[in-house]
XYZ file of C-alpha atoms in Angstrom:
496
model
C 34.702 142.111 -84.859
C 35.506 145.042 -82.577
C 36.442 145.149 -78.910
C 35.646 147.704 -76.246
C 38.535 150.148 -75.881
C 38.104 150.138 -72.112
C 38.985 146.452 -72.019
C 42.038 147.085 -74.159
C 43.418 149.612 -71.676
C 42.412 147.860 -68.457
C 45.321 147.855 -66.049
C 46.598 144.883 -64.089
C 45.397 146.598 -60.911
C 41.865 146.726 -62.355
C 42.046 143.029 -63.130
C 43.219 142.228 -59.615
C 40.432 144.305 -58.083
C 37.875 142.399 -60.149
C 39.282 139.029 -59.056
C 40.265 139.151 -55.355
C 40.872 135.400 -55.401
C 43.710 135.913 -57.856
C 45.185 138.624 -55.658
C 45.170 136.317 -52.647
C 46.861 133.593 -54.654
C 49.455 136.055 -55.938
C 50.155 137.118 -52.353
C 50.650 133.493 -51.342
C 52.990 132.812 -54.247
C 54.899 136.043 -53.633
C 55.448 135.041 -49.998
C 56.855 131.684 -51.090
C 59.185 133.424 -53.533
C 60.291 135.851 -50.823
C 61.132 132.930 -48.564
C 63.272 131.453 -51.311
C 65.122 134.742 -51.612
C 65.907 134.814 -47.884
C 67.380 131.327 -48.224
C 69.420 132.281 -51.300
C 67.502 129.675 -53.306
C 65.707 132.051 -55.679
C 66.125 131.115 -59.333
C 66.343 133.649 -62.156
C 66.569 133.421 -65.909
C 69.816 134.920 -67.174
C 71.564 135.208 -70.514
C 75.207 134.534 -71.266
C 77.200 137.722 -71.949
C 78.542 137.751 -75.513
C 82.182 136.815 -75.821
C 82.320 134.764 -72.614
C 84.416 131.605 -72.627
C 82.040 128.707 -72.042
C 82.790 126.574 -68.988
C 79.139 126.122 -68.042
C 77.091 124.495 -70.799
C 76.699 120.758 -71.276
C 77.758 120.929 -74.940
C 80.867 118.852 -74.211
C 81.825 118.245 -77.862
C 81.101 121.836 -78.992
C 79.066 120.468 -81.905
C 76.661 123.421 -81.994
C 79.498 125.695 -83.113
C 81.326 123.175 -85.319
C 81.379 124.473 -88.948
C 80.877 121.036 -90.532
C 77.924 120.226 -88.306
C 76.331 123.613 -88.918
C 76.690 123.299 -92.685
C 75.376 119.738 -92.764
C 72.348 120.836 -90.746
C 71.596 123.743 -93.086
C 72.060 121.504 -96.131
C 69.592 118.972 -94.752
C 67.037 121.691 -94.036
C 67.405 123.046 -97.578
C 67.156 119.585 -99.080
C 63.973 118.860 -97.158
C 62.476 122.269 -97.969
C 63.150 121.723 -101.674
C 61.579 118.270 -101.535
C 58.539 119.610 -99.679
C 58.056 122.360 -102.267
C 58.354 119.904 -105.140
C 55.699 117.617 -103.670
C 53.228 120.382 -102.781
C 49.946 119.704 -104.543
C 48.249 122.435 -106.613
C 44.951 123.890 -105.499
C 41.721 122.324 -106.684
C 39.071 124.091 -108.704
C 38.024 126.017 -105.617
C 40.955 128.360 -106.355
C 42.266 128.047 -102.818
C 45.927 128.182 -101.799
C 48.189 125.257 -102.686
C 47.923 122.236 -100.446
C 50.897 121.910 -98.122
C 50.423 118.203 -97.464
C 53.372 116.021 -98.409
C 54.067 112.328 -98.392
C 56.942 110.371 -96.935
C 58.041 112.797 -94.250
C 57.119 115.619 -91.899
C 56.708 119.212 -92.991
C 59.581 121.619 -92.543
C 58.079 123.110 -89.387
C 55.540 121.377 -87.147
C 55.168 117.606 -87.116
C 51.377 117.748 -87.187
C 50.519 115.889 -84.013
C 51.309 113.045 -81.666
C 53.337 110.062 -82.877
C 50.145 108.001 -82.598
C 48.229 110.378 -84.872
C 49.854 112.404 -87.652
C 53.237 113.151 -86.062
C 54.965 109.945 -87.113
C 56.932 109.576 -90.356
C 59.302 107.183 -92.136
C 62.096 109.655 -91.334
C 61.368 109.408 -87.602
C 61.383 105.623 -87.667
C 64.548 105.448 -89.794
C 66.271 107.780 -87.345
C 65.228 105.578 -84.422
C 66.655 102.546 -86.192
C 69.904 104.374 -87.004
C 70.402 105.521 -83.408
C 69.583 102.077 -81.992
C 72.105 100.471 -84.357
C 74.783 103.022 -83.426
C 74.339 102.166 -79.742
C 74.082 98.408 -80.434
C 70.511 98.232 -79.123
C 67.651 96.137 -80.549
C 65.275 99.108 -80.803
C 64.554 102.570 -79.506
C 61.826 105.163 -79.095
C 62.235 108.922 -79.467
C 60.821 111.346 -76.899
C 60.717 115.141 -76.919
C 63.262 115.253 -74.082
C 65.229 112.957 -71.803
C 63.006 114.199 -68.991
C 59.932 112.984 -70.892
C 61.704 109.681 -71.500
C 62.488 109.186 -67.806
C 59.007 110.159 -66.698
C 57.528 107.925 -69.381
C 59.400 104.737 -68.535
C 59.336 105.016 -64.739
C 55.667 105.966 -64.603
C 54.335 103.013 -66.591
C 56.764 100.072 -66.814
C 57.048 99.044 -63.113
C 54.002 96.957 -62.222
C 52.063 96.791 -58.923
C 54.131 94.853 -56.393
C 57.445 95.745 -58.043
C 60.100 97.911 -56.374
C 62.397 100.691 -57.572
C 65.846 101.092 -56.018
C 67.627 104.261 -57.087
C 70.860 106.138 -56.516
C 70.188 108.956 -54.053
C 71.513 111.513 -56.571
C 69.311 110.358 -59.438
C 67.842 113.075 -61.664
C 64.633 114.835 -60.646
C 62.810 113.462 -63.700
C 63.172 109.926 -62.329
C 61.534 111.090 -59.093
C 58.699 112.599 -61.136
C 58.233 109.321 -62.985
C 58.256 107.300 -59.774
C 55.623 109.552 -58.203
C 53.347 108.907 -61.182
C 53.943 105.154 -61.063
C 51.954 102.452 -59.299
C 54.827 101.850 -56.878
C 54.096 103.101 -53.322
C 56.691 105.268 -51.523
C 57.839 102.404 -49.273
C 58.883 100.465 -52.385
C 60.816 103.393 -53.883
C 64.104 103.062 -52.030
C 67.309 105.128 -52.391
C 70.799 103.726 -51.952
C 73.940 105.682 -51.071
C 75.452 107.416 -54.062
C 77.683 105.076 -56.092
C 78.079 102.771 -53.068
C 77.532 99.309 -54.497
C 78.883 96.885 -51.882
C 79.156 97.002 -48.102
C 82.947 96.950 -48.220
C 84.559 100.406 -47.890
C 85.343 102.142 -51.162
C 87.334 105.269 -52.098
C 85.516 108.567 -51.580
C 83.257 109.591 -54.421
C 84.065 112.741 -56.357
C 80.770 114.093 -55.063
C 82.349 114.437 -51.621
C 84.610 117.445 -50.989
C 87.453 117.164 -48.476
C 85.944 116.266 -45.115
C 87.166 119.392 -43.368
C 85.012 121.516 -45.680
C 81.783 119.654 -44.981
C 79.746 120.986 -42.027
C 77.438 118.659 -40.132
C 74.283 117.887 -42.063
C 70.991 119.182 -40.786
C 68.973 116.613 -38.824
C 66.728 114.537 -41.062
C 63.800 112.272 -40.295
C 64.689 110.078 -43.254
C 67.069 107.139 -42.715
C 70.520 107.449 -44.236
C 70.712 105.493 -47.498
C 72.855 102.373 -47.341
C 74.808 100.546 -50.013
C 72.994 98.944 -52.926
C 73.957 95.551 -51.513
C 72.371 96.269 -48.120
C 69.318 97.807 -49.759
C 68.678 94.808 -52.009
C 69.316 92.299 -49.216
C 66.853 94.081 -46.940
C 64.281 94.249 -49.739
C 64.560 90.504 -50.421
C 64.345 89.700 -46.707
C 61.243 91.860 -46.291
C 59.525 90.132 -49.219
C 60.975 86.839 -50.550
C 59.079 87.266 -53.839
C 61.832 89.634 -54.980
C 64.473 86.952 -54.437
C 62.402 84.224 -56.072
C 61.748 86.410 -59.107
C 57.984 86.680 -58.682
C 58.268 90.455 -58.485
C 60.618 92.807 -60.314
C 63.201 95.231 -58.986
C 64.157 98.234 -61.122
C 67.555 99.794 -60.385
C 67.907 103.423 -61.528
C 71.332 105.012 -62.018
C 73.044 107.605 -64.202
C 76.078 107.039 -66.378
C 77.600 110.370 -65.342
C 76.225 112.465 -62.485
C 76.108 115.987 -63.823
C 76.787 117.966 -60.646
C 79.815 115.937 -59.548
C 81.121 114.466 -62.779
C 81.562 111.015 -61.249
C 80.738 107.834 -63.142
C 78.501 104.969 -62.067
C 80.481 101.774 -61.221
C 78.284 99.872 -63.631
C 80.312 96.665 -63.877
C 80.229 95.980 -60.149
C 76.575 97.025 -60.027
C 75.618 94.462 -62.682
C 77.599 91.742 -60.889
C 75.850 92.486 -57.606
C 72.383 92.527 -59.169
C 73.038 89.181 -60.870
C 74.152 87.731 -57.522
C 71.313 88.991 -55.336
C 68.547 88.723 -57.949
C 69.561 85.519 -59.757
C 66.161 84.958 -61.386
C 66.745 87.776 -63.857
C 64.188 90.082 -62.258
C 66.681 92.888 -61.578
C 66.181 95.436 -64.348
C 68.809 98.186 -64.613
C 67.876 101.507 -66.215
C 70.788 103.827 -66.991
C 70.266 107.528 -67.663
C 73.001 108.270 -70.204
C 72.141 111.933 -70.745
C 75.630 113.049 -69.678
C 77.606 109.980 -70.818
C 76.417 109.637 -74.407
C 78.811 111.359 -76.777
C 81.842 111.197 -74.485
C 82.334 107.475 -73.732
C 82.664 104.511 -76.053
C 83.392 106.597 -79.117
C 80.201 108.544 -78.426
C 78.069 105.458 -77.777
C 77.918 105.995 -74.021
C 79.072 104.278 -70.857
C 77.046 101.083 -71.338
C 78.586 100.445 -74.759
C 82.015 101.473 -73.464
C 81.764 98.685 -70.859
C 80.135 96.245 -73.335
C 77.048 95.856 -71.141
C 74.429 96.380 -73.849
C 72.804 92.971 -73.309
C 72.799 93.340 -69.522
C 70.990 96.681 -69.251
C 67.189 96.732 -69.390
C 66.945 100.254 -70.818
C 69.136 103.244 -71.592
C 67.795 106.790 -71.567
C 69.635 109.050 -74.001
C 69.599 112.837 -73.878
C 70.458 114.812 -77.000
C 70.732 118.192 -75.274
C 74.226 117.707 -73.840
C 77.186 116.435 -75.870
C 74.944 116.085 -78.936
C 74.018 119.806 -78.872
C 70.433 119.081 -79.973
C 67.202 118.538 -78.094
C 65.174 115.430 -77.464
C 65.625 112.071 -75.814
C 65.365 108.376 -76.554
C 64.885 105.085 -74.742
C 66.973 102.159 -75.995
C 65.187 98.930 -75.120
C 63.749 95.671 -76.440
C 61.019 95.699 -79.116
C 58.472 94.524 -76.523
C 59.315 97.397 -74.165
C 59.143 99.809 -77.104
C 55.633 98.649 -77.986
C 54.599 98.849 -74.336
C 55.824 102.452 -74.117
C 53.938 103.355 -77.296
C 50.780 102.082 -75.616
C 51.281 103.340 -72.057
C 53.863 106.170 -71.829
C 51.749 109.292 -71.421
C 54.699 111.600 -72.158
C 54.782 110.076 -75.649
C 51.073 109.624 -76.291
C 49.758 113.028 -75.263
C 52.238 115.425 -76.831
C 53.096 116.686 -80.291
C 56.134 114.889 -81.677
C 59.387 116.562 -82.657
C 59.346 118.694 -85.833
C 61.710 118.133 -88.727
C 64.430 120.636 -87.644
C 64.871 118.708 -84.368
C 65.069 115.402 -86.209
C 67.511 116.898 -88.703
C 69.809 118.144 -85.934
C 69.862 114.700 -84.317
C 70.472 113.063 -87.703
C 73.426 115.333 -88.443
C 75.120 114.838 -85.086
C 74.813 111.059 -85.317
C 76.209 111.131 -88.856
C 79.080 113.160 -87.432
C 79.737 110.786 -84.517
C 79.543 107.786 -86.841
C 82.667 109.034 -88.622
C 85.569 108.206 -86.259
C 88.060 110.279 -88.230
C 85.933 113.365 -87.595
C 84.754 112.709 -84.038
C 88.005 111.298 -82.600
C 89.902 114.635 -82.600
C 87.072 116.287 -80.665
C 87.086 113.555 -78.033
C 90.870 113.756 -77.779
C 90.663 117.524 -77.267
C 87.930 117.141 -74.667
C 89.865 114.711 -72.484
C 93.144 116.619 -72.879
C 91.425 119.841 -71.791
C 89.827 118.061 -68.828
C 93.157 116.705 -67.623
C 94.893 120.073 -68.105
C 92.199 121.976 -66.199
C 92.329 119.550 -63.292
C 96.129 119.734 -63.132
C 95.989 123.532 -62.992
C 93.300 123.497 -60.295
C 95.167 121.054 -58.055
C 98.323 123.121 -58.550
C 96.383 126.230 -57.504
C 95.271 124.538 -54.272
C 98.774 123.241 -53.578
C 100.333 126.655 -54.156
C 97.827 128.834 -52.296
C 96.680 126.253 -49.706
C 93.320 127.964 -49.134
C 91.064 126.746 -46.322
C 88.664 124.131 -47.736
C 85.714 126.433 -47.159
C 87.341 128.923 -49.541
C 88.231 126.476 -52.307
C 89.005 122.781 -52.739
C 89.011 120.241 -55.556
C 89.137 116.470 -55.710
C 92.699 115.218 -56.019
C 91.951 112.182 -58.188
C 91.804 112.590 -61.949
C 88.302 113.491 -63.154
C 86.198 110.746 -64.704
C 84.258 113.108 -66.957
C 84.484 116.674 -68.324
C 82.651 117.989 -65.225
C 84.935 119.256 -62.436
C 83.319 120.526 -59.209
C 85.225 123.329 -57.481
C 83.985 123.237 -53.887
C 83.547 126.482 -51.993
C 81.275 127.921 -49.328
C 81.031 131.060 -51.461
C 79.987 129.816 -54.916
C 78.102 132.949 -55.944
C 81.064 135.183 -55.205
C 83.524 132.947 -57.064
C 81.218 132.535 -60.068
C 80.552 136.281 -60.247
C 84.296 136.991 -60.196
C 84.926 134.529 -63.032
C 82.029 135.892 -65.077
C 83.274 139.445 -64.599
C 86.563 138.312 -66.107
C 84.916 136.695 -69.127
C 84.610 133.063 -68.006
C 81.110 131.625 -67.753
C 80.739 129.264 -64.804
C 77.719 128.776 -62.576
C 77.289 128.551 -58.801
C 75.557 125.382 -57.639
C 73.743 125.562 -54.299
C 70.901 123.772 -52.514
C 68.442 122.376 -53.327
C 70.415 121.221 -56.373
C 73.175 119.912 -54.081
C 73.111 119.266 -50.310
C 74.336 121.767 -47.767
C 78.108 121.582 -47.373
C 78.586 120.588 -51.010
C 78.152 123.988 -52.643
C 80.418 124.423 -55.611
C 81.174 126.142 -58.857
C 80.651 123.644 -61.665
C 83.333 123.700 -64.361
C 82.440 121.970 -67.641
C 85.154 121.412 -70.213
C 84.471 121.336 -73.938
C 86.292 120.168 -77.026
C 86.114 123.738 -78.316
C 87.801 125.365 -75.322
C 91.335 126.631 -75.832
C 94.366 126.219 -73.617
C 94.498 129.958 -73.016
C 90.836 129.988 -71.930
C 91.457 127.196 -69.431
C 94.529 128.896 -68.029
C 92.663 132.207 -67.846
C 89.807 130.634 -65.904
C 92.130 129.071 -63.333
C 94.057 132.353 -63.049
C 90.779 134.176 -62.318
C 89.973 131.612 -59.629
C 93.404 131.999 -58.097
C 93.044 135.779 -58.010
C 89.718 135.322 -56.206
C 91.309 132.948 -53.682
C 94.102 135.412 -52.920
C 91.639 138.277 -52.564
C 89.298 136.192 -50.392
C 92.083 135.220 -48.035
C 92.874 138.899 -47.626
C 89.203 139.571 -46.870
C 88.625 141.733 -49.947
C 86.006 139.623 -51.717
C 82.370 139.726 -50.681
C 81.394 136.274 -49.486
C 78.052 134.597 -49.667
C 77.406 132.303 -46.739
C 74.423 130.233 -47.765
C 72.011 129.134 -45.016
C 70.355 126.232 -46.807
C 68.685 123.002 -45.876
C 69.574 119.537 -47.040
C 68.750 119.042 -50.702
C 65.264 117.816 -51.450
C 63.914 116.447 -54.690
């Protein structure tokens, strides 16, 4: 079959002239992108310069570069490839190519379809059982990502008449799931970040020193209150929540990735049991950033021994586990319900064997305490050392908070926010000196909480940590002298 050469050489301008509707749409989209640029909110895809010290990625345990993990992964791929070749069936009398169908597991590359069609396998189900047992959960269901898992559970499990109460800093995927659910906006209610009870509590690590926080822009939305106030108001507005006729889902994260602070899960469970005594308060914990680093790798829920109290846990394998994919730990009934109703599971091709193999290898690795314990020890030692150096920097240089500030309390996770009104300038300076950190601005965080996000890893070295802090100190000194280009960011309050 041949094609007209004129069509092969048609320019983009020719295409646009033929379809003026497309040109108008492009103009509209270009104007929206231009507006983002004027607000310093324009996103770009970038690559990490080779040789940079990693203080940006979420690979907290550095498993992707660990020699034992790499070798185990390659061995498993080779083993599966050999098995697949051995079970390949010869061609029939039609003299066609050999059949590539195998039994007992997925092919080496694609899985073949959705889990409900040809994409399921004994290997997939064994892996689900292994992961559930590791986390002391009755069952679990794999998803292609933690985002798919969040969207899947929040979009289909809450029933008409139920309510969802969520931490105001919950991940965007939970918002996407809620929007697809049968819960109306007035029954999707935020509560103030990590504020469980009405009694005053110490400032969260998400809050920089008060002198560095400018007044927030006026908002038509009411300020979120504590979880206690939110639940009390909900029960007063509709007694069926207190009597247990209707369900309340409470959505939180184990570790909040932009601030590094940890959910006060024990006090949250106590409060929910008190205000919703009929057992209709169902807590869903997103453990994407807490799995691998707490509880010997089992996550925050297991670390606090709350496995039987939590309705569902959402695991993410793209952070400390250095893989991809997600999983929901839940009861067998919830698992079957998700198989029947979660569209992000039903209508997508399941994970191929290499993804499953990577997850298998990392869980085998974490299941060996003698191997995983040194990595966790390194991770927490590096986190403490980095924070000590940063607080010493602030004490020594005493920069204005708008230049640089850090939380004084010891970090709860390997994520340390370095607050500054000039995050792009600070990040660029660090990157120029070989240290990869990222600026975090609105809409990812609210105005007045811009920062450079520092992530520690088990594989970082002491000299890398000290070099990063030295680069930051050099930037502070230069900024105070007025030599560094600043980047005042006129942004609005964060929106999800």
